[in-house]
Amino acid sequence: METLTEVVSKTPLLTGGSAEQKREEIRHYFHQTYTLYESLFDCINSDEAYYLRPEPLRHPLIFYFGHTAVFFINKLLLGKFQDGRLNERLESMFAIGVDEMSWDDLNSAHYDWPTVAETRAYRARVREVVDRLISEMPLTLPITQDSPAWIVLMGIEHERIHLETSSVIMRMLPLSYLNAQPLWAACAESGPAPQNSLLPVAGETLTLGKPAAAATYGWDNEYGQKAVAVPSFKVAKHLVSNGEFLAFVNAGGYGEPRFWTEEGRSWLSYTGATMPRFWSHRNGEYVQRNLLQEMPLPLDWPVEVNYLEAKAFCNWKAEQSGSHIRLPTEAEWTLLRNRLEADQPDWETAPGNINLEHFASSCPVNRFEHEGLFDVVGNVWQWTETPIDGFPGFDVHPLYDDFSTPTFDGRHNLFKGGSWISTGNEATRYSRYAFRRHFFQHAGFRYIESDSAEVPVEPVNTYETDALVAQYLEFHYGDHYFNVPNYPVACVQALMALAPSLNRGRALDLGCSVGRASFELARHFAQVDGIDFSARFIQHGFQLKESGQTRFAIPTEGELVEFKETSLEELGYAGLADRIDFVQGDACNLKPRFTGYDLVFCGNLIDRLYDPALFLSQVHERLNAGGYLVLTSPYTWLEDYTPKAKWLGGIKVNGENFTTLDGLKAALMERFELVGQQDIPFVIRETRRKFQHTLAEMTVWQLK
Amino acid sequence: METLTEVVSKTPLLTGGSAEQKREEIRHYFHQTYTLYESLFDCINSDEAYYLRPEPLRHPLIFYFGHTAVFFINKLLLGKFQDGRLNERLESMFAIGVDEMSWDDLNSAHYDWPTVAETRAYRARVREVVDRLISEMPLTLPITQDSPAWIVLMGIEHERIHLETSSVIMRMLPLSYLNAQPLWAACAESGPAPQNSLLPVAGETLTLGKPAAAATYGWDNEYGQKAVAVPSFKVAKHLVSNGEFLAFVNAGGYGEPRFWTEEGRSWLSYTGATMPRFWSHRNGEYVQRNLLQEMPLPLDWPVEVNYLEAKAFCNWKAEQSGSHIRLPTEAEWTLLRNRLEADQPDWETAPGNINLEHFASSCPVNRFEHEGLFDVVGNVWQWTETPIDGFPGFDVHPLYDDFSTPTFDGRHNLFKGGSWISTGNEATRYSRYAFRRHFFQHAGFRYIESDSAEVPVEPVNTYETDALVAQYLEFHYGDHYFNVPNYPVACVQALMALAPSLNRGRALDLGCSVGRASFELARHFAQVDGIDFSARFIQHGFQLKESGQTRFAIPTEGELVEFKETSLEELGYAGLADRIDFVQGDACNLKPRFTGYDLVFCGNLIDRLYDPALFLSQVHERLNAGGYLVLTSPYTWLEDYTPKAKWLGGIKVNGENFTTLDGLKAALMERFELVGQQDIPFVIRETRRKFQHTLAEMTVWQLK
């Protein structure tokens, strides 16, 4: 490889006529990627540099040099496409712990790294193993996610991600450790910054998400579909240039807390930053560090900042202009991207500074134009307002189930469009990458002006990992086990059958937990209140009502989890959300306003109250005349919840066995008539193999 | 009622030709009992006496006066034969807490007892209620245990028990509180004690236990069948008289610890007793207290002592005679009782001082003779060496499930034969009453001489009440739930199918818990070792092997329990016990002698070890060539059992999901071949309504 254009590659399609041709195409793509990755590391002129830590949030480069090779082996082993390890020590050391994709801060474990030579030799062995696998693997077209070819592509695309992230770390190494290389030559052009201006963009409704049948490899988070209505807005024709950003720096922007988010202020105070990460100020001049060299600050190149800095600039700009200046959302950016027909697998030449087709650095922001807009893709990544989240229909790949899920935490923002070194999947239309908002990559931004002060960003559906809450989410919204029907649904069906004269006005779902019975009741009642003592639980009912979906991770075995999600649409509750209110409250001390119900349903509540008799003595006040109280419970009394002196039954009274049903009758018979009684089973999954299987008793009581 | 003979009654038969005649017979028996009970209390001349506590281990007499009436109401309510309470306060106060049948020491709760008049009025109301119930209850013959008539009989027999126990308490009241009554006249005869001597008794095998079809009411502990081989022995022709016992007292027996059991020494030191409870020593003379009067110690009357004193006398006597003198066992006593054909429902006149047919006190020990043996029944109860236990087939009555079960604790010894005031069920052939060994009743003893130093008493099958152990007993030996077959049995069947070339020599059941798989393996193997870490669990396997049965109480709801038992015979393991050894041991540190097995079976063990990898690395040393290791587990890893660093799987290894099956393969593949794999479900009951339902994985490994 001598020049960048020689290394330009296109992502192989999953489809095609000839499997053998596809096999060779994949082999070529593999070797080309592997070689390209090593050629980047060839810029390092001293093995010592492999062990430095220019970025304290990252491993030293030796890790990344080994890591992309080890990844092939570990995933192939996991997929049973490979027998046995090549090198247990390296495959452990280069795998565990810190990975940008799992976003952990570096732990302080001591790493006894191998030599560069040993690592290089290991890489060579992996190259042979993968090459042989490519020769031998069964291959039919199109390639699907369970095919060994998919795992090979996963390894290749994973290495292409690290080509970029490693280049960012190298950009932080002292220059003395690096040799300039013809292959990795920076753009030579620079000049004064162009004047930026705003262009109008017509709003429209568009659909986000990569189609399942798309012809290129995709990461889990790209798939699914989400329709978004985007109002009209105005967009800056250029990415923000160093020159434009310098005005913010010169205006004292880094010292003015009001422009910064709370997170931004924390970051400023922690780092003491006064300018972008790759700038420095020497002898009265600003200098920019590129991959392998420095240059006087190129004012017409895009500024490279993290999200927090980009957001502060927008807030400053908004104050200056008196308008709603901010970053685009993912949907707004996509609307701009949709103007470009071309996509990486198909284009003849990249329509921007991307895919290593033009430079091994940024270039002026006024060089690549499309319909008046510059740098729609390429040059630097463009931060968005949108924290990454899965689209409805999201599902993890079983061999890489933690690629995206840890980033669905509301703290990782998407950037879009790719940089000069974004290749492979990174350079495709649907690619979605997200980093913590304080991270640096080859990333900058473009701003927009909105008519509204509100930023149209939805809260992220984080994965519920609290084991008990997740257990209840699976119980309410997950799979059936042992052929036992969904319990909240079965309860509502049973009570509707046992109380046929029920009025269908207002229902109270008391002890609603994560809310399934409330939704099911909303099929039958005009209005449903779901009340639970625990905000941890009720927030999921609320989230389903508000966002239409919720996510959770349930244990499979030991610490391993399975990722699940559910949506109102899937559940058949679309359109019912408006009938339901979820409120936190105490059944034994309910606010007076919760009254006038035709039904009070208490699913698995009565044996979890601290004073069930008190509750039963007052519950009639909540009901309309002729209203129904429905209790279901397995009568599992536990001192953790109910002091023994307050148990309704399951005790000796006057020396005799006194059951909870005896206790319910004693407590309710004066005001209620027992009109129905039925056993209803339920199953709560604890792990893939362990379940609670319980038989609740439903009793239906009508107010006399 | 004017004389004792007027109050003599016979227990009604459960059978008969005319239901209406039976109804009147029961009505008569009820009123006769009720009146008799009240007539005993009529001996008290001052209401004040009702509130004294002459016996600190008992309630005052006011409790017993109300208690027998309340018992009718509480049991009828429990059986749904009665609606609503007559008096909630009295029915609570006269029911709870202390009852000889539950053997609790008195708690220190404050009782605000009602007046005697109020209690008497309450008794009168109960009399009417029961009388009306007797009129109205459905009645078919024969009366069975689920019939309301059975509950009426239960109440009557319960009152007859308290007729006797109340008479014991009254015997402890100061005489000033009591009036002599013609109806309750003591025997007037007394004289010098007869010389006692030993008669030979031919041994035989006899069957203990009341037949299920017997024609009289019985308490739960009387039913079931137990065959016992009784060797020949010699029996004292007389009960031990006051005169005979006086020699022991005069010999300083109460001050000589070597004659006393350890329990006896504790009792002596606690009470400071120097003579029998109803004796006193005044002005150089011994005096005996009877029910309503005192008399100079009647030397020819039976001595009345507790078990501890009787046992000390026997030990003294044994030392004197140089022979094996002791109390009879239940079986030995029964062999004597079998000489009498007559039983209470049938006899014309009682063949002893019993059933209130002769005296309201003891009488000389040489008055009632049968074939050379005196007082086979009656006069005073006769302590035995046998702690009460249920016979095989024992089952509680659902409306009185704690009549006997709390006494199956090895600390309650049976006494037999009845006293002068034993009536109703107490006076029948099969009656079995037991008290703690330090309690006093109208009870004495007869001694025997055995050829052997050993006392042929089996350890009592106490009810396992440790909730976790009981849960496992039900899991191994109890019912099926959700149609899931018994797990240890299913495991053994599955492994026999998956390892057809298995040699049938020796098997090791490692982590055998309460032992079911060991028994099941003994069907197939010549020798089985069952090893468990926990003595709490393994003792039940051991007990089943040794005694053929085991008992446990499992929770139904809250603190309520259900009593269960199982036996080798029922399980189909009769004759296999000799093949099995149960030993306590640690799977991770097994003694070297446990080796040479054709099979090592580890049911639900691997995820409960503190170092499973250590175990797996050594287990091959236990196996014969070609032997099998069979593991079943749901892989439920918990830090409580296994530090996370020692989990075999269910963890991330090199950042990837690593299952326990992966871990088993990694640990075993070098020495073993995986020859079979199968899921096996199991269900563990926690309450009547709550279960753990789990899917274990069985893996079958053959030693290479």
CSV table of N, CA, C and O in Angstrom, one decimal, chain A residues 413-446:
chain,number,residue,atom,x,y,z
A,413,ASN,N,-24.2,10.1,23.5
A,413,ASN,CA,-24.9,10.7,22.4
A,413,ASN,C,-24.4,10.2,21.0
A,413,ASN,O,-23.2,9.9,20.9
A,414,LEU,N,-25.3,10.2,20.1
A,414,LEU,CA,-25.0,9.8,18.8
A,414,LEU,C,-24.2,10.8,18.1
A,414,LEU,O,-24.4,12.0,18.3
A,415,PHE,N,-23.2,10.4,17.3
A,415,PHE,CA,-22.7,11.4,16.2
A,415,PHE,C,-22.9,10.7,14.9
A,415,PHE,O,-23.0,9.5,14.8
A,416,LYS,N,-22.9,11.5,13.9
A,416,LYS,CA,-23.4,11.0,12.6
A,416,LYS,C,-22.4,11.4,11.5
A,416,LYS,O,-21.7,12.4,11.6
A,417,GLY,N,-22.5,10.8,10.4
A,417,GLY,CA,-21.8,11.3,9.1
A,417,GLY,C,-20.4,10.8,8.9
A,417,GLY,O,-20.0,10.8,7.7
A,418,GLY,N,-19.7,10.3,9.9
A,418,GLY,CA,-18.4,9.8,9.7
A,418,GLY,C,-17.3,10.9,9.5
A,418,GLY,O,-17.6,12.0,9.3
A,419,SER,N,-16.1,10.4,9.7
A,419,SER,CA,-14.9,11.3,9.5
A,419,SER,C,-14.1,10.8,8.3
A,419,SER,O,-14.5,9.8,7.7
A,420,TRP,N,-13.0,11.5,8.1
A,420,TRP,CA,-12.1,11.1,7.0
A,420,TRP,C,-11.6,9.7,7.1
A,420,TRP,O,-11.3,9.0,6.1
A,421,ILE,N,-11.6,9.1,8.3
A,421,ILE,CA,-11.0,7.8,8.5
A,421,ILE,C,-12.1,6.7,8.8
A,421,ILE,O,-11.9,5.6,9.1
A,422,SER,N,-13.4,7.2,8.6
A,422,SER,CA,-14.5,6.2,8.8
A,422,SER,C,-14.6,5.4,7.5
A,422,SER,O,-14.9,6.0,6.5
A,423,THR,N,-14.5,4.1,7.7
A,423,THR,CA,-14.6,3.2,6.6
A,423,THR,C,-15.6,2.1,6.9
A,423,THR,O,-16.1,2.0,8.0
A,424,GLY,N,-15.8,1.2,5.9
A,424,GLY,CA,-16.7,0.1,6.1
A,424,GLY,C,-18.1,0.5,6.6
A,424,GLY,O,-18.6,1.5,6.1
A,425,ASN,N,-18.6,-0.2,7.6
A,425,ASN,CA,-19.9,0.2,8.1
A,425,ASN,C,-20.0,1.6,8.6
A,425,ASN,O,-21.0,2.2,8.5
A,426,GLU,N,-18.9,2.1,9.2
A,426,GLU,CA,-18.9,3.5,9.7
A,426,GLU,C,-19.3,4.5,8.6
A,426,GLU,O,-19.8,5.6,8.9
A,427,ALA,N,-19.0,4.2,7.4
A,427,ALA,CA,-19.2,5.1,6.3
A,427,ALA,C,-20.6,4.9,5.6
A,427,ALA,O,-20.9,5.6,4.6
A,428,THR,N,-21.4,4.0,6.1
A,428,THR,CA,-22.7,3.7,5.5
A,428,THR,C,-23.8,4.6,6.0
A,428,THR,O,-23.6,5.2,7.1
A,429,ARG,N,-24.9,4.7,5.3
A,429,ARG,CA,-26.0,5.6,5.6
A,429,ARG,C,-26.6,5.4,7.0
A,429,ARG,O,-26.9,6.3,7.7
A,430,TYR,N,-26.7,4.1,7.4
A,430,TYR,CA,-27.4,3.8,8.6
A,430,TYR,C,-26.6,3.7,9.8
A,430,TYR,O,-27.0,3.4,10.9
A,431,SER,N,-25.3,3.9,9.7
A,431,SER,CA,-24.4,3.7,10.8
A,431,SER,C,-24.8,4.6,12.0
A,431,SER,O,-25.2,5.7,11.8
A,432,ARG,N,-24.6,4.1,13.2
A,432,ARG,CA,-25.0,4.8,14.4
A,432,ARG,C,-23.9,4.5,15.4
A,432,ARG,O,-23.8,3.4,15.9
A,433,TYR,N,-23.1,5.5,15.7
A,433,TYR,CA,-22.1,5.4,16.8
A,433,TYR,C,-22.4,6.4,17.8
A,433,TYR,O,-22.9,7.5,17.6
A,434,ALA,N,-22.1,6.1,19.1
A,434,ALA,CA,-22.4,7.0,20.2
A,434,ALA,C,-21.2,6.9,21.2
A,434,ALA,O,-20.7,5.8,21.4
A,435,PHE,N,-20.9,8.0,21.8
A,435,PHE,CA,-19.8,8.0,22.8
A,435,PHE,C,-20.4,8.8,24.0
A,435,PHE,O,-21.3,9.6,23.8
A,436,ARG,N,-19.7,8.6,25.1
A,436,ARG,CA,-20.0,9.5,26.2
A,436,ARG,C,-19.8,11.0,25.8
A,436,ARG,O,-18.9,11.2,25.0
A,437,ARG,N,-20.5,11.8,26.3
A,437,ARG,CA,-20.5,13.2,25.8
A,437,ARG,C,-19.2,14.0,26.0
A,437,ARG,O,-19.0,15.0,25.4
A,438,HIS,N,-18.4,13.4,26.9
A,438,HIS,CA,-17.1,14.1,27.1
A,438,HIS,C,-15.9,13.5,26.3
A,438,HIS,O,-14.8,13.9,26.4
A,439,PHE,N,-16.2,12.4,25.5
A,439,PHE,CA,-15.2,11.8,24.8
A,439,PHE,C,-14.8,12.6,23.5
A,439,PHE,O,-15.6,13.3,23.0
A,440,PHE,N,-13.5,12.3,23.2
A,440,PHE,CA,-13.1,13.0,21.9
A,440,PHE,C,-12.9,11.9,20.8
A,440,PHE,O,-12.3,10.8,21.1
A,441,GLN,N,-13.3,12.2,19.7
A,441,GLN,CA,-13.0,11.5,18.5
A,441,GLN,C,-12.7,12.5,17.4
A,441,GLN,O,-12.5,13.7,17.7
A,442,HIS,N,-12.6,12.1,16.2
A,442,HIS,CA,-12.5,13.0,15.1
A,442,HIS,C,-13.9,13.5,14.8
A,442,HIS,O,-14.6,13.1,13.9
A,443,ALA,N,-14.3,14.4,15.8
A,443,ALA,CA,-15.7,14.8,15.8
A,443,ALA,C,-15.9,16.2,16.0
A,443,ALA,O,-15.2,16.8,16.9
A,444,GLY,N,-16.8,16.8,15.3
A,444,GLY,CA,-17.2,18.2,15.5
A,444,GLY,C,-18.7,18.4,15.4
A,444,GLY,O,-19.4,17.5,15.9
A,445,PHE,N,-19.2,19.4,14.8
A,445,PHE,CA,-20.6,19.6,14.7
A,445,PHE,C,-21.0,20.6,13.7
A,445,PHE,O,-20.3,21.4,13.2
A,446,ARG,N,-22.3,20.5,13.4
A,446,ARG,CA,-23.1,21.5,12.6
A,446,ARG,C,-24.2,21.9,13.5
A,446,ARG,O,-24.8,21.1,14.2
